[in-house]
C-alpha positions as a Python dict, from the first residue, in 0.01 Angstrom:
ca = {
    (1, 'Q'): (0, 0, 0),
    (2, 'A'): (340, -175, 128),
    (3, 'A'): (275, -467, -80),
    (4, 'T'): (246, -244, -396),
    (5, 'S'): (559, -55, -305),
    (6, 'Y'): (754, -371, -261),
    (7, 'V'): (652, -534, -597),
    (8, 'G'): (707, -193, -729),
    (9, 'R'): (1072, -168, -586),
    (10, 'Y'): (1161, -552, -699),
    (11, 'Y'): (933, -556, -1011),
    (12, 'P'): (1210, -755, -1233),
    (13, 'T'): (1279, -989, -957),
    (14, 'V'): (927, -1051, -873),
    (15, 'L'): (847, -1105, -1241),
    (16, 'A'): (1142, -1333, -1295),
    (17, 'S'): (1010, -1576, -1020),
    (18, 'A'): (613, -1554, -1081),
    (19, 'T'): (413, -1739, -1333),
    (20, 'T'): (58, -1715, -1414),
    (21, 'T'): (-44, -1982, -1160),
    (22, 'T'): (228, -1982, -921),
    (23, 'P'): (264, -1690, -730),
    (24, 'V'): (536, -1507, -545),
    (25, 'V'): (424, -1457, -188),
    (26, 'V'): (514, -1145, -5),
    (27, 'T'): (439, -1151, 371),
    (28, 'T'): (414, -866, 638),
    (29, 'Q'): (808, -975, 778),
    (30, 'M'): (925, -927, 415),
    (31, 'L'): (764, -587, 407),
    (32, 'K'): (909, -487, 744),
    (33, 'N'): (1249, -617, 659),
    (34, 'T'): (1282, -386, 351),
    (35, 'G'): (1166, -100, 554),
    (36, 'L'): (814, -58, 368),
    (37, 'L'): (668, -100, 697),
    (38, 'P'): (786, -22, 1060),
    (39, 'A'): (940, -277, 1269),
    (40, 'S'): (648, -228, 1542),
    (41, 'F'): (397, -312, 1294),
    (42, 'S'): (161, -591, 1408),
    (43, 'E'): (167, -898, 1202),
    (44, 'T'): (-213, -965, 1288),
    (45, 'N'): (-544, -774, 1301),
    (46, 'S'): (-779, -758, 1573),
    (47, 'Y'): (-943, -1121, 1479),
    (48, 'G'): (-599, -1281, 1462),
    (49, 'Q'): (-554, -1289, 1080),
    (50, 'Q'): (-212, -1234, 908),
    (51, 'Y'): (-181, -1070, 565),
    (52, 'Q'): (-2, -1205, 254),
    (53, 'A'): (22, -1084, -94),
    (54, 'M'): (24, -1342, -392),
    (55, 'I'): (162, -1184, -690),
    (56, 'V'): (126, -1361, -1048),
    (57, 'R'): (191, -1259, -1407),
    (58, 'N'): (-92, -1130, -1624),
    (59, 'Q'): (-223, -1402, -1852),
    (60, 'Q'): (-291, -1161, -2118),
    (61, 'N'): (30, -985, -2096),
    (62, 'Q'): (303, -1196, -1913),
    (63, 'E'): (515, -910, -1903),
    (64, 'L'): (318, -753, -1649),
    (65, 'L'): (205, -864, -1261),
    (66, 'Q'): (-124, -845, -1091),
    (67, 'G'): (-160, -961, -723),
    (68, 'M'): (-424, -1040, -440),
    (69, 'V'): (-379, -959, -63),
    (70, 'V'): (-567, -1194, 147),
    (71, 'S'): (-600, -1245, 535),
    (72, 'R'): (-543, -1600, 662),
    (73, 'G'): (-603, -1785, 997),
    (74, 'G'): (-743, -1627, 1301),
    (75, 'H'): (-1104, -1589, 1352),
    (76, 'A'): (-1355, -1505, 1082),
    (77, 'M'): (-1488, -1155, 1061),
    (78, 'P'): (-1868, -1076, 1082),
    (79, 'F'): (-2013, -986, 724),
    (80, 'T'): (-2103, -646, 843),
    (81, 'A'): (-1728, -563, 932),
    (82, 'L'): (-1612, -734, 610),
    (83, 'N'): (-1838, -516, 399),
    (84, 'Q'): (-1741, -199, 573),
    (85, 'I'): (-1351, -277, 572),
    (86, 'S'): (-1358, -329, 189),
    (87, 'K'): (-1548, -29, 113),
    (88, 'D'): (-1292, 209, 312),
    (89, 'I'): (-981, 49, 116),
    (90, 'T'): (-831, 282, -113),
    (91, 'A'): (-499, 112, -215),
    (92, 'G'): (-623, -141, -459),
    (93, 'F'): (-990, -283, -475),
    (94, 'G'): (-1113, -391, -152),
    (95, 'G'): (-1317, -703, -97),
    (96, 'Y'): (-1369, -998, 116),
    (97, 'V'): (-1387, -1405, 115),
    (98, 'E'): (-1735, -1480, 144),
    (99, 'D'): (-1708, -1876, 62),
    (100, 'G'): (-1360, -1981, 115),
    (101, 'Q'): (-1311, -1977, -263),
    (102, 'T'): (-1377, -1667, -419),
    (103, 'A'): (-1291, -1303, -361),
    (104, 'V'): (-1584, -1058, -398),
    (105, 'G'): (-1526, -694, -415),
    (106, 'A'): (-1709, -432, -214),
    (107, 'M'): (-2050, -384, -308),
    (108, 'R'): (-1999, -717, -493),
    (109, 'S'): (-1825, -512, -775),
    (110, 'W'): (-1626, -789, -897),
    (111, 'R'): (-1559, -1172, -836),
    (112, 'I'): (-1221, -1379, -848),
    (113, 'A'): (-1155, -1723, -794),
    (114, 'L'): (-853, -1765, -537),
    (115, 'S'): (-718, -2032, -701),
    (116, 'S'): (-599, -1815, -989),
    (117, 'Y'): (-377, -1669, -761),
    (118, 'G'): (-255, -2006, -657),
    (119, 'T'): (-405, -1947, -298),
    (120, 'S'): (-703, -2000, -74),
    (121, 'T'): (-831, -1880, 278),
    (122, 'G'): (-1134, -1951, 483),
    (123, 'R'): (-1468, -1748, 468),
    (124, 'G'): (-1469, -1420, 675),
    (125, 'H'): (-1146, -1291, 555),
    (126, 'L'): (-1019, -978, 375),
    (127, 'A'): (-902, -961, 0),
    (128, 'V'): (-749, -684, -188),
    (129, 'L'): (-707, -696, -558),
    (130, 'L'): (-386, -526, -676),
    (131, 'S'): (-420, -446, -1055),
    (132, 'T'): (-181, -461, -1317),
    (133, 'D'): (-202, -94, -1335),
    (134, 'D'): (-149, -67, -960),
    (135, 'L'): (160, -256, -983),
    (136, 'S'): (320, -99, -1308),
    (137, 'G'): (257, 241, -1173),
    (138, 'A'): (445, 159, -829),
    (139, 'R'): (761, 69, -1001),
    (140, 'E'): (1063, 270, -919),
    (141, 'D'): (1148, 347, -1282),
    (142, 'G'): (774, 414, -1345),
    (143, 'D'): (623, 396, -1702),
    (144, 'R'): (883, 655, -1837),
    (145, 'L'): (1049, 546, -2171),
    (146, 'Y'): (1435, 594, -2119),
    (147, 'R'): (1615, 803, -2369),
    (148, 'F'): (1946, 603, -2302),
    (149, 'Q'): (2005, 230, -2274),
    (150, 'V'): (1995, 92, -1916),
    (151, 'N'): (2211, -218, -1879),
    (152, 'G'): (2016, -535, -1766),
    (153, 'R'): (1674, -336, -1833),
    (154, 'P'): (1567, -361, -2189),
    (155, 'D'): (1230, -302, -2069),
    (156, 'L'): (1312, 50, -1983),
    (157, 'N'): (1363, 118, -2360),
    (158, 'K'): (1020, -71, -2465),
    (159, 'M'): (686, 74, -2535),
    (160, 'H'): (377, -132, -2447),
    (161, 'T'): (142, 91, -2639),
    (162, 'A'): (127, 315, -2961),
    (163, 'I'): (291, 642, -2988),
    (164, 'D'): (76, 933, -3128),
    (165, 'M'): (312, 1186, -3246),
    (166, 'G'): (40, 1438, -3303),
    (167, 'G'): (137, 1527, -3658),
    (168, 'N'): (507, 1559, -3570),
    (169, 'N'): (814, 1435, -3741),
    (170, 'L'): (1037, 1146, -3642),
    (171, 'N'): (1364, 1256, -3756),
    (172, 'N'): (1719, 1071, -3806),
    (173, 'A'): (1591, 724, -3765),
    (174, 'G'): (1848, 461, -3841),
    (175, 'T'): (1695, 95, -3917),
    (176, 'V'): (1310, 116, -3866),
    (177, 'A'): (1193, -249, -3803),
    (178, 'A'): (813, -295, -3803),
    (179, 'Q'): (528, -529, -3903),
    (180, 'N'): (324, -297, -4104),
    (181, 'G'): (344, 73, -4236),
    (182, 'N'): (43, 253, -4311),
    (183, 'F'): (105, 589, -4468),
    (184, 'G'): (-159, 846, -4549),
    (185, 'V'): (42, 1048, -4795),
    (186, 'S'): (355, 970, -5002),
    (187, 'L'): (639, 778, -4911),
    (188, 'V'): (971, 921, -5011),
    (189, 'S'): (1304, 719, -5034),
    (190, 'N'): (1628, 863, -5178),
    (191, 'G'): (1804, 494, -5202),
    (192, 'P'): (1640, 147, -5283),
    (193, 'V'): (1347, -3, -5140),
    (194, 'T'): (1364, -373, -5073),
    (195, 'A'): (1045, -586, -4994),
    (196, 'G'): (1074, -926, -4906),
    (197, 'G'): (728, -1000, -5013),
    (198, 'D'): (477, -876, -5289),
    (199, 'I'): (470, -493, -5349),
    (200, 'R'): (103, -411, -5419),
    (201, 'S'): (-104, -106, -5530),
    (202, 'T'): (-477, -134, -5418),
    (203, 'G'): (-600, 189, -5594),
    (204, 'G'): (-346, 307, -5850),
    (205, 'W'): (-46, 269, -6066),
    (206, 'I'): (335, 156, -6017),
    (207, 'V'): (491, 447, -6190),
    (208, 'T'): (857, 454, -6299),
    (209, 'R'): (1053, 726, -6480),
    (210, 'S'): (1378, 804, -6681),
    (211, 'G'): (1353, 500, -6929),
    (212, 'K'): (1337, 266, -6612),
    (213, 'G'): (1055, -8, -6549),
    (214, 'W'): (1050, -370, -6422),
    (215, 'M'): (1337, -611, -6435),
    (216, 'D'): (1387, -955, -6268),
    (217, 'E'): (1741, -921, -6099),
    (218, 'T'): (1804, -1326, -6129),
    (219, 'H'): (1737, -1358, -6478),
    (220, 'G'): (1792, -1019, -6627),
    (221, 'G'): (1440, -986, -6791),
    (222, 'G'): (1178, -717, -6760),
    (223, 'F'): (1001, -432, -6946),
    (224, 'Y'): (1084, -56, -6971),
    (225, 'M'): (985, 239, -7194),
    (226, 'S'): (1268, 466, -7367),
    (227, 'D'): (1067, 658, -7609),
    (228, 'N'): (690, 743, -7645),
    (229, 'D'): (553, 465, -7830),
    (230, 'W'): (721, 128, -7758),
    (231, 'V'): (714, -97, -7441),
    (232, 'R'): (1038, -262, -7477),
    (233, 'S'): (1201, -624, -7324),
    (234, 'V'): (1471, -559, -7112),
    (235, 'N'): (1807, -719, -7255),
    (236, 'N'): (1594, -812, -7563),
    (237, 'K'): (1440, -1121, -7382),
    (238, 'G'): (1164, -1316, -7556),
    (239, 'I'): (799, -1303, -7429),
    (240, 'Y'): (644, -1659, -7354),
    (241, 'T'): (271, -1735, -7275),
    (242, 'G'): (38, -1993, -7313),
    (243, 'G'): (-233, -1760, -7373),
    (244, 'Q'): (-286, -1488, -7653),
    (245, 'L'): (-95, -1187, -7776),
    (246, 'K'): (-334, -960, -7906),
    (247, 'G'): (-276, -611, -8067),
    (248, 'G'): (-425, -371, -8373),
    (249, 'S'): (-86, -532, -8570),
    (250, 'V'): (182, -761, -8525),
    (251, 'R'): (501, -715, -8700),
    (252, 'S'): (793, -942, -8712),
    (253, 'D'): (1143, -807, -8838),
    (254, 'S'): (1270, -1171, -8902),
    (255, 'D'): (1109, -1493, -8993),
    (256, 'L'): (790, -1579, -8853),
    (257, 'A'): (699, -1940, -8745),
    (258, 'A'): (387, -2102, -8620),
    (259, 'G'): (350, -2433, -8460),
    (260, 'G'): (-38, -2448, -8572),
    (261, 'I'): (-206, -2345, -8865),
    (262, 'L'): (-243, -1978, -8996),
    (263, 'K'): (-596, -1812, -8957),
    (264, 'L'): (-678, -1527, -9175),
    (265, 'D'): (-1003, -1362, -9052),
    (266, 'Q'): (-1061, -1103, -9309),
    (267, 'V'): (-1222, -1199, -9661),
    (268, 'N'): (-1141, -1031, -9987),
    (269, 'V'): (-1243, -1065, -10341),
    (270, 'A'): (-1029, -1167, -10650),
    (271, 'G'): (-969, -908, -10884),
    (272, 'T'): (-1026, -602, -10628),
    (273, 'W'): (-754, -368, -10476),
    (274, 'C'): (-514, -472, -10241),
    (275, 'P'): (-283, -263, -10022),
    (276, 'Q'): (52, -417, -10061),
    (277, 'N'): (219, -659, -10330),
    (278, 'G'): (281, -994, -10181),
    (279, 'A'): (14, -972, -9908),
    (280, 'I'): (-187, -1280, -9834),
    (281, 'S'): (-554, -1328, -9781),
    (282, 'H'): (-846, -1561, -9881),
    (283, 'D'): (-1188, -1548, -10077),
    (284, 'S'): (-1527, -1653, -9912),
    (285, 'T'): (-1459, -2011, -10018),
    (286, 'G'): (-1121, -2030, -9847),
    (287, 'G'): (-936, -2016, -10173),
    (288, 'I'): (-586, -1836, -10111),
    (289, 'L'): (-534, -1505, -10286),
    (290, 'S'): (-213, -1293, -10283),
    (291, 'C'): (-168, -929, -10377),
    (292, 'Q'): (-11, -894, -10719),
    (293, 'S'): (31, -576, -10886),
    (294, 'G'): (-242, -408, -10652),
    (295, 'R'): (-494, -643, -10714),
    (296, 'W'): (-611, -973, -10529),
    (297, 'G'): (-541, -1280, -10744),
    (298, 'G'): (-575, -1657, -10695),
    (299, 'I'): (-276, -1872, -10626),
    (300, 'D'): (-326, -2142, -10922),
    (301, 'S'): (-173, -2301, -11232),
    (302, 'Y'): (-295, -2067, -11469),
    (303, 'P'): (-92, -1760, -11571),
    (304, 'V'): (-294, -1429, -11614),
    (305, 'G'): (-418, -1428, -11967),
    (306, 'S'): (-460, -1806, -12063),
    (307, 'P'): (-802, -1915, -12170),
    (308, 'I'): (-964, -2159, -11927),
    (309, 'P'): (-1279, -2366, -12034),
    (310, 'W'): (-1524, -2303, -11775),
    (311, 'P'): (-1846, -2504, -11730),
    (312, 'S'): (-2110, -2227, -11660),
    (313, 'T'): (-2239, -1907, -11818),
    (314, 'T'): (-2123, -1696, -11535),
    (315, 'P'): (-1747, -1657, -11457),
    (316, 'P'): (-1627, -1667, -11086),
    (317, 'P'): (-1497, -1369, -10924),
    (318, 'G'): (-1204, -1219, -11047),
    (319, 'Y'): (-1215, -1365, -11409),
    (320, 'F'): (-1385, -1239, -11735),
    (321, 'L'): (-1560, -1434, -12020),
    (322, 'M'): (-1350, -1430, -12338),
    (323, 'A'): (-1619, -1236, -12559),
    (324, 'G'): (-1415, -990, -12737),
    (325, 'Q'): (-1458, -694, -12501),
    (326, 'R'): (-1238, -417, -12416),
    (327, 'F'): (-1108, -401, -12047),
    (328, 'P'): (-931, -91, -11858),
    (329, 'C'): (-553, -151, -11889),
    (330, 'G'): (-470, 44, -11591),
    (331, 'S'): (-687, -171, -11386),
    (332, 'Y'): (-570, -495, -11500),
    (333, 'P'): (-204, -466, -11593),
    (334, 'Q'): (-115, -806, -11605),
    (335, 'L'): (-376, -881, -11825),
    (336, 'A'): (-287, -599, -12057),
    (337, 'R'): (72, -731, -12055),
    (338, 'A'): (-101, -1069, -12226),
    (339, 'Y'): (-339, -865, -12456),
    (340, 'P'): (-162, -533, -12528),
    (341, 'G'): (-454, -390, -12710),
    (342, 'C'): (-657, -468, -12385),
    (343, 'V'): (-914, -656, -12588),
    (344, 'L'): (-991, -990, -12519),
    (345, 'P'): (-1046, -1249, -12803),
    (346, 'D'): (-1388, -1377, -12882),
    (347, 'L'): (-1379, -1758, -12819),
    (348, 'R'): (-1745, -1800, -12840),
    (349, 'G'): (-1824, -2083, -13060),
    (350, 'V'): (-1465, -2120, -13230),
    (351, 'F'): (-1201, -2364, -13159),
    (352, 'I'): (-853, -2275, -13013),
    (353, 'R'): (-549, -2366, -13279),
    (354, 'G'): (-199, -2404, -13182),
    (355, 'L'): (31, -2143, -13389),
    (356, 'D'): (216, -2293, -13651),
    (357, 'N'): (534, -2114, -13530),
    (358, 'G'): (740, -2218, -13852),
    (359, 'R'): (624, -2564, -13879),
    (360, 'G'): (477, -2534, -14193),
    (361, 'F'): (108, -2673, -14158),
    (362, 'D'): (-57, -2320, -14147),
    (363, 'S'): (220, -2039, -14205),
    (364, 'G'): (181, -1697, -14207),
    (365, 'R'): (-27, -1698, -13907),
    (366, 'A'): (37, -1438, -13607),
    (367, 'V'): (-32, -1509, -13248),
    (368, 'L'): (-432, -1407, -13177),
    (369, 'S'): (-495, -1378, -13541),
    (370, 'Y'): (-841, -1482, -13643),
    (371, 'Q'): (-878, -1776, -13921),
    (372, 'A'): (-1236, -1816, -14067),
    (373, 'D'): (-1346, -2167, -14181),
    (374, 'Q'): (-1299, -2348, -14496),
    (375, 'S'): (-1558, -2606, -14480),
    (376, 'D'): (-1670, -2547, -14829),
    (377, 'M'): (-1336, -2667, -14976),
    (378, 'V'): (-1485, -3030, -15020),
    (379, 'Y'): (-1368, -3170, -15345),
    (380, 'N'): (-1525, -3439, -15533),
    (381, 'P'): (-1505, -3474, -15892),
    (382, 'G'): (-1740, -3757, -15914),
    (383, 'G'): (-1717, -4107, -16092),
    (384, 'A'): (-1375, -4195, -15972),
    (385, 'L'): (-1470, -4463, -15734),
    (386, 'K'): (-1470, -4817, -15858),
    (387, 'G'): (-1507, -5170, -15740),
    (388, 'H'): (-1663, -5217, -15410),
    (389, 'H'): (-1684, -4851, -15355),
    (390, 'S'): (-1967, -4847, -15593),
    (391, 'G'): (-2294, -4720, -15410),
    (392, 'M'): (-2104, -4503, -15174),
    (393, 'A'): (-2285, -4182, -15039),
    (394, 'H'): (-2138, -3868, -15139),
    (395, 'Y'): (-2211, -3530, -14965),
    (396, 'Y'): (-2194, -3191, -15158),
    (397, 'H'): (-2145, -2822, -14988),
    (398, 'S'): (-2494, -2680, -15028),
    (399, 'D'): (-2537, -2453, -14719),
    (400, 'N'): (-2357, -2289, -14408),
    (401, 'R'): (-2312, -2588, -14195),
    (402, 'E'): (-1936, -2656, -14134),
    (403, 'V'): (-1720, -2953, -14094),
    (404, 'R'): (-1654, -3012, -13731),
    (405, 'P'): (-1547, -3292, -13508),
    (406, 'K'): (-1737, -3424, -13205),
    (407, 'N'): (-1715, -3171, -12910),
    (408, 'I'): (-1867, -3037, -12601),
    (409, 'A'): (-1959, -2653, -12533),
    (410, 'F'): (-1757, -2473, -12269),
    (411, 'N'): (-1716, -2086, -12204),
    (412, 'Y'): (-1350, -1971, -12183),
    (413, 'I'): (-1271, -1763, -11910),
    (414, 'V'): (-944, -1531, -11854),
    (415, 'K'): (-819, -1454, -11484),
    (416, 'A'): (-880, -1066, -11469),
    (417, 'G'): (-549, -1011, -11275),
}
């Protein structure tokens, strides 16, 4: 008990001198000198053994002390005496030294190597274990947490275990420095919150208000919302990604530049309705289409209304055979401008002739006017050939076959724009 009181009184001094392997030795004389034992107290027991306390730092928490009191010298006690005395010790954990190297607790309740306290003794001696709790509880300042600073004693303002506030508040704190913070409810701050690392939400949103969002302080970019429709870029910063941007529709208020090709997934049919003039699409073969007067039309060198030779009986999509048929003017306004009567010329089996247009070869003709054949105007009065022409064959008009040049038959088609 006196050794425990001594350590409690001089705890900081002993702690400063002890290590985990090198003890501070407390002798009987030291206890008498400090008044913890009376001056008449014998320094030996009836077997001539002297007592010493070996105080070392706790290896798990080196701010705490633990100790071992052993008897040394004299004569070895018989086991019966050791066993009985160790059971009767109440200050600390009584024991004895059985083999000169190991302290054994009463009823063999514990075993500790004496070398861990930097000491040894012979068999037949007493040993008393002074636990960390025993020595900490003996401190004159106890285990109280001081409300005020004690000069030279920062340990008096230090907790060594968790504090359970029992649901009560911790008010008027200045700076709270901690390794972690776990909160079961909302965390409210009336000022900025600064994090030295990442801010993560494991089960919910990161929510902002009042038109604010996220911003990179160094570069002045980020995202925010100032209305119910648009996510906006702070300071009109660009958005850069090596991946894709995907949306229902993408609009550019200025130029649109692509470093690669332009891919259009939607396929349209020439001659069908289109939503907006100037729109671009393509047909099933990859041909480019543009929206012209509300209809998809191909981008080619033939203007709407021009007859085009076509080597098939079936016109391609968006084209008509020129067979004299009527077409709806409202559905094909560009074609109606070329043929105001909304009737296509019938070019089946006839040749196209250039309009005289004042040259004098075929005067009096109008655009799209029809002219019948005149193959029956062959003139041959007969008997006028002389000399080497005699014997030349002569042909006269006798049926409805026409005079014609050599030719190849094509269908004529026209773009239905």
